[in-house]
Structure formats: structure tokens, C-alpha cells
XYZ file of N, CA, C and O in Angstrom:
428
model
N 18.790 31.589 -12.664
C 19.190 30.202 -12.532
C 20.110 29.775 -13.661
O 20.663 28.693 -13.606
N 20.303 30.584 -14.666
C 21.132 30.226 -15.805
C 22.584 30.014 -15.406
O 23.276 29.221 -16.016
N 23.066 30.714 -14.369
C 24.462 30.579 -13.948
C 24.687 29.389 -13.020
O 25.826 29.031 -12.744
N 23.632 28.785 -12.541
C 23.776 27.644 -11.629
C 24.217 26.408 -12.384
O 23.786 26.158 -13.513
N 25.074 25.651 -11.744
C 25.539 24.397 -12.337
C 24.391 23.377 -12.388
O 24.258 22.622 -13.333
N 23.578 23.388 -11.330
C 22.442 22.470 -11.237
C 21.170 23.313 -11.250
O 20.872 23.970 -10.267
N 20.420 23.261 -12.324
C 19.248 24.117 -12.412
C 17.931 23.358 -12.557
O 16.905 23.937 -12.840
N 17.958 22.056 -12.347
C 16.733 21.252 -12.405
C 16.411 20.784 -10.994
O 17.250 20.191 -10.316
N 15.181 21.059 -10.561
C 14.765 20.659 -9.216
C 14.070 19.310 -9.249
O 13.325 19.004 -10.183
N 14.294 18.538 -8.208
C 13.540 17.303 -7.964
C 12.959 17.464 -6.567
O 13.703 17.621 -5.597
N 11.650 17.393 -6.463
C 10.978 17.589 -5.185
C 10.323 16.295 -4.732
O 9.793 15.530 -5.540
N 10.337 16.065 -3.428
C 9.606 14.942 -2.857
C 9.237 15.276 -1.424
O 9.847 16.132 -0.795
N 8.208 14.622 -0.930
C 7.696 14.899 0.415
C 8.146 13.808 1.381
O 8.295 12.649 1.017
N 8.360 14.230 2.627
C 8.711 13.303 3.697
C 7.889 13.644 4.930
O 7.386 14.756 5.068
N 7.782 12.674 5.832
C 7.106 12.926 7.108
C 8.104 13.597 8.051
O 9.320 13.578 7.798
N 7.623 14.189 9.148
C 8.551 14.795 10.118
C 9.584 13.788 10.649
O 10.752 14.129 10.816
N 9.157 12.536 10.861
C 10.084 11.510 11.359
C 11.148 11.181 10.311
O 12.319 11.005 10.641
N 10.726 11.105 9.064
C 11.680 10.830 7.986
C 12.684 11.972 7.854
O 13.878 11.733 7.667
N 12.200 13.195 7.994
C 13.104 14.351 7.900
C 14.147 14.304 9.011
O 15.338 14.555 8.774
N 13.719 13.975 10.226
C 14.661 13.865 11.355
C 15.696 12.780 11.078
O 16.888 12.963 11.332
N 15.236 11.651 10.557
C 16.147 10.544 10.265
C 17.144 10.929 9.168
O 18.348 10.650 9.290
N 16.655 11.586 8.124
C 17.545 12.030 7.042
C 18.577 13.011 7.589
O 19.764 12.909 7.303
N 18.115 13.963 8.403
C 19.034 14.955 8.968
C 20.080 14.283 9.862
O 21.259 14.599 9.809
N 19.651 13.300 10.671
C 20.594 12.598 11.556
C 21.642 11.852 10.734
O 22.838 11.915 11.020
N 21.200 11.161 9.680
C 22.152 10.436 8.836
C 23.077 11.399 8.101
O 24.246 11.096 7.891
N 22.541 12.546 7.725
C 23.354 13.565 7.065
C 24.456 14.039 8.016
O 25.621 14.145 7.633
N 24.089 14.301 9.268
C 25.065 14.753 10.268
C 26.104 13.663 10.529
O 27.301 13.932 10.610
N 25.636 12.405 10.633
C 26.552 11.280 10.852
C 27.549 11.145 9.708
O 28.681 10.725 9.914
N 27.129 11.523 8.508
C 28.024 11.424 7.360
C 28.928 12.646 7.237
O 29.709 12.752 6.304
N 28.785 13.555 8.211
C 29.602 14.780 8.263
C 29.367 15.674 7.045
O 30.278 16.338 6.569
N 28.125 15.672 6.561
C 27.743 16.552 5.456
C 26.888 17.666 6.028
O 25.976 17.413 6.810
N 27.187 18.900 5.656
C 26.455 20.040 6.212
C 25.338 20.522 5.298
O 24.449 21.233 5.725
N 25.355 20.132 4.048
C 24.398 20.620 3.076
C 23.422 19.497 2.723
O 23.823 18.449 2.205
N 22.122 19.723 2.997
C 21.102 18.702 2.752
C 21.055 18.323 1.267
O 20.982 17.146 0.927
N 21.110 19.310 0.386
C 21.073 19.028 -1.051
C 22.231 18.155 -1.477
O 22.069 17.210 -2.255
N 23.418 18.458 -0.965
C 24.604 17.670 -1.309
C 24.463 16.235 -0.805
O 24.795 15.275 -1.512
N 23.954 16.103 0.424
C 23.769 14.776 1.002
C 22.765 13.963 0.184
O 23.024 12.811 -0.186
N 21.598 14.558 -0.103
C 20.567 13.836 -0.841
C 21.027 13.483 -2.258
O 20.753 12.391 -2.757
N 21.742 14.392 -2.897
C 22.272 14.141 -4.233
C 23.261 12.971 -4.189
O 23.210 12.052 -5.010
N 24.155 12.999 -3.215
C 25.162 11.940 -3.077
C 24.493 10.582 -2.834
O 24.865 9.575 -3.446
N 23.485 10.558 -1.950
C 22.801 9.293 -1.664
C 22.010 8.805 -2.876
O 21.977 7.607 -3.163
N 21.368 9.732 -3.589
C 20.581 9.331 -4.755
C 21.473 8.784 -5.863
O 21.096 7.853 -6.574
N 22.665 9.323 -5.994
C 23.564 8.902 -7.073
C 24.439 7.720 -6.651
O 24.567 6.737 -7.379
N 25.031 7.795 -5.469
C 26.008 6.784 -5.057
C 25.511 5.840 -3.970
O 26.153 4.831 -3.702
N 24.423 6.203 -3.313
C 23.914 5.371 -2.222
C 23.360 4.073 -2.751
O 23.210 3.865 -3.953
N 23.048 3.157 -1.868
C 22.500 1.894 -2.302
C 21.508 1.380 -1.280
O 21.559 1.736 -0.112
N 20.591 0.570 -1.749
C 19.601 -0.074 -0.906
C 19.832 -1.569 -1.050
O 19.943 -2.080 -2.167
N 19.903 -2.260 0.061
C 20.140 -3.697 0.034
C 18.796 -4.408 0.057
O 18.022 -4.259 0.992
N 18.514 -5.150 -0.998
C 17.328 -5.999 -1.063
C 17.798 -7.431 -0.968
O 18.597 -7.884 -1.781
N 17.313 -8.141 0.018
C 17.747 -9.505 0.245
C 16.646 -10.476 -0.137
O 15.510 -10.329 0.303
N 16.983 -11.443 -0.958
C 16.033 -12.478 -1.331
C 16.092 -13.574 -0.272
O 17.084 -14.301 -0.169
N 15.038 -13.669 0.522
C 15.008 -14.653 1.603
C 14.278 -15.937 1.209
O 14.011 -16.772 2.060
N 13.989 -16.102 -0.076
C 13.260 -17.283 -0.541
C 13.942 -18.588 -0.127
O 13.267 -19.485 0.387
N 15.272 -18.718 -0.309
C 15.906 -19.980 0.115
C 15.755 -20.233 1.618
O 15.554 -21.368 2.040
N 15.824 -19.180 2.415
C 15.681 -19.347 3.857
C 14.263 -19.759 4.227
O 14.060 -20.577 5.127
N 13.281 -19.191 3.525
C 11.887 -19.573 3.788
C 11.670 -21.038 3.466
O 10.995 -21.755 4.212
N 12.240 -21.498 2.354
C 12.101 -22.903 1.972
C 12.769 -23.807 3.002
O 12.228 -24.849 3.373
N 13.953 -23.402 3.464
C 14.645 -24.182 4.500
C 13.805 -24.245 5.764
O 13.668 -25.302 6.372
N 13.256 -23.114 6.156
C 12.446 -23.076 7.368
C 11.255 -24.012 7.230
O 10.957 -24.772 8.155
N 10.568 -23.973 6.078
C 9.402 -24.836 5.870
C 9.778 -26.304 5.967
O 9.065 -27.092 6.604
N 10.888 -26.676 5.332
C 11.326 -28.071 5.374
C 11.695 -28.484 6.792
O 11.329 -29.569 7.249
N 12.436 -27.631 7.480
C 12.838 -27.964 8.853
C 11.620 -28.029 9.777
O 11.556 -28.855 10.685
N 10.633 -27.181 9.528
C 9.407 -27.206 10.330
C 8.681 -28.536 10.140
O 8.233 -29.158 11.119
N 8.572 -28.995 8.890
C 7.920 -30.282 8.615
C 8.638 -31.418 9.331
O 8.013 -32.295 9.923
N 9.968 -31.392 9.260
C 10.759 -32.432 9.922
C 10.539 -32.369 11.433
O 10.354 -33.397 12.094
N 10.536 -31.147 11.982
C 10.306 -30.987 13.422
C 8.953 -31.511 13.852
O 8.825 -32.151 14.906
N 7.926 -31.267 13.045
C 6.581 -31.770 13.359
C 6.592 -33.297 13.369
O 6.041 -33.923 14.285
N 7.226 -33.898 12.381
C 7.302 -35.364 12.331
C 8.049 -35.919 13.542
O 7.623 -36.906 14.142
N 9.157 -35.302 13.890
C 9.929 -35.756 15.062
C 9.085 -35.634 16.319
O 9.069 -36.534 17.169
N 8.350 -34.543 16.457
C 7.491 -34.359 17.637
C 6.402 -35.421 17.699
O 6.069 -35.918 18.787
N 5.826 -35.785 16.559
C 4.789 -36.819 16.538
C 5.347 -38.162 16.983
O 4.726 -38.879 17.769
N 6.530 -38.489 16.481
C 7.162 -39.757 16.877
C 7.499 -39.733 18.365
O 7.250 -40.696 19.098
N 8.051 -38.609 18.830
C 8.409 -38.479 20.250
C 7.181 -38.617 21.135
O 7.216 -39.294 22.177
N 6.078 -37.998 20.741
C 4.835 -38.082 21.524
C 4.357 -39.530 21.612
O 3.958 -40.008 22.675
N 4.428 -40.249 20.480
C 3.999 -41.648 20.461
C 4.888 -42.494 21.372
O 4.398 -43.311 22.152
N 6.199 -42.289 21.272
C 7.132 -43.061 22.096
C 6.885 -42.777 23.577
O 6.859 -43.688 24.399
N 6.694 -41.491 23.905
C 6.462 -41.131 25.304
C 5.135 -41.671 25.836
O 5.030 -41.997 27.016
N 4.134 -41.786 24.988
C 2.828 -42.257 25.463
C 2.726 -43.783 25.471
O 2.072 -44.356 26.333
N 3.392 -44.445 24.512
C 3.273 -45.908 24.438
C 4.534 -46.635 24.902
O 4.463 -47.803 25.259
N 5.659 -45.958 24.841
C 6.917 -46.606 25.197
C 7.478 -47.445 24.063
O 8.522 -48.072 24.213
N 6.791 -47.503 22.926
C 7.223 -48.327 21.795
C 7.830 -47.470 20.697
O 7.332 -46.393 20.376
N 8.897 -47.981 20.106
C 9.484 -47.349 18.929
C 9.891 -48.474 17.989
O 10.763 -49.282 18.307
N 9.212 -48.541 16.858
C 9.491 -49.594 15.894
C 10.723 -49.233 15.072
O 11.078 -48.078 14.913
N 11.372 -50.267 14.542
C 12.597 -50.043 13.771
C 12.325 -49.165 12.543
O 13.173 -48.361 12.164
N 11.119 -49.303 11.952
C 10.784 -48.456 10.800
C 10.719 -46.984 11.222
O 11.160 -46.100 10.492
N 10.155 -46.762 12.399
C 10.046 -45.384 12.901
C 11.431 -44.825 13.227
O 11.717 -43.661 12.963
N 12.274 -45.671 13.789
C 13.635 -45.245 14.107
C 14.382 -44.902 12.823
O 15.092 -43.893 12.766
N 14.205 -45.712 11.787
C 14.847 -45.443 10.506
C 14.311 -44.143 9.903
O 15.068 -43.329 9.387
N 12.998 -43.945 10.008
C 12.385 -42.713 9.502
C 12.939 -41.492 10.249
O 13.256 -40.470 9.645
N 13.094 -41.637 11.543
C 13.645 -40.555 12.368
C 15.086 -40.247 11.954
O 15.462 -39.079 11.800
N 15.882 -41.282 11.714
C 17.261 -41.090 11.265
C 17.303 -40.380 9.928
O 18.139 -39.496 9.704
N 16.407 -40.758 9.011
C 16.349 -40.113 7.695
C 15.971 -38.635 7.830
O 16.509 -37.781 7.120
N 15.038 -38.353 8.742
C 14.647 -36.955 8.963
C 15.816 -36.130 9.489
O 16.031 -34.998 9.050
N 16.567 -36.703 10.405
C 17.725 -35.994 10.947
C 18.770 -35.777 9.849
O 19.357 -34.693 9.747
N 18.985 -36.792 8.990
C 19.916 -36.629 7.866
C 19.461 -35.495 6.945
O 20.266 -34.676 6.504
N 18.165 -35.452 6.640
C 17.620 -34.411 5.770
C 17.768 -33.038 6.435
O 18.127 -32.053 5.791
N 17.511 -32.998 7.730
C 17.664 -31.761 8.494
C 19.105 -31.254 8.392
O 19.353 -30.081 8.101
N 20.068 -32.137 8.577
C 21.482 -31.761 8.489
C 21.866 -31.357 7.076
O 22.638 -30.415 6.873
N 21.305 -32.034 6.057
C 21.581 -31.668 4.673
C 21.080 -30.249 4.384
O 21.788 -29.453 3.761
N 19.904 -29.926 4.871
C 19.348 -28.587 4.677
C 20.240 -27.547 5.360
O 20.548 -26.511 4.790
N 20.677 -27.849 6.570
C 21.545 -26.897 7.291
C 22.867 -26.699 6.569
O 23.367 -25.589 6.467
N 23.443 -27.783 6.043
C 24.733 -27.683 5.339
C 24.620 -26.916 4.023
O 25.580 -26.303 3.586
N 23.448 -26.952 3.401
C 23.267 -26.260 2.137
C 22.802 -24.817 2.342
O 22.488 -24.130 1.384
N 22.806 -24.365 3.570
C 22.322 -23.014 3.895
C 23.125 -21.953 3.171
O 24.345 -21.990 3.127
N 22.424 -20.950 2.602
C 23.129 -19.836 1.957
C 23.796 -18.907 2.966
O 24.485 -17.986 2.589
N 23.591 -19.154 4.245
C 24.160 -18.293 5.287
C 25.580 -18.670 5.652
O 26.203 -18.019 6.474
N 26.125 -19.713 5.059
C 27.487 -20.148 5.393
C 28.473 -19.047 5.067
O 28.427 -18.374 4.120
């Protein structure tokens, strides 16, 4: 092994399904050597980690607004009455809903 350019081994285990997936991706990348493919991915490859915290917060806020709108709608449908305070509250909820959508990180 003294003449080899790379003489340090790194070993890891995979399941049969993982091996098939690695081999398929290796073939798709037009690489014929598994060691070369794994080395290239380990050194130059990347994993995308997405922080969805802002989206979760938006969803929670929009859910709360939706629940409030549904409660008002149910009351209006059952009684036929909608007070001006409730209408104003509904308008404010819609404004807040639109503000949350406009501030979305998905733009």
C-alpha cells in the first residue's frame, strides 16, 4: 500500500436499499468507480438543510386567524347577525393574514 496515492480506508455500512440508491446515483453521474464517486460526494457534495421555523410560525398564525374567521362565520350563519365590532375584527384578521403572506420567506 506504500505506492498508493490514497492509503487510508474509511469504512461504513449501508442497507441493501441504500446501496442500490448509491449505485443508481453513481451511474446517473456517469461515474464508473464507486470509490471515486463516494470520495467526490464526501468532499464536494452537499446536503441541503432547510430551516422551516418561519413557515411553521406563519402556518400557526394563519391557522389561528382561520379558526377565528370560522367562528365568526358560524355565528353569522346561525344567527344572521354580524356586529360592526365583529366585522372590524374580521377585517383586521384578513389584514394580518395578508401581512403574514407578504412577509413570507418563499417570495
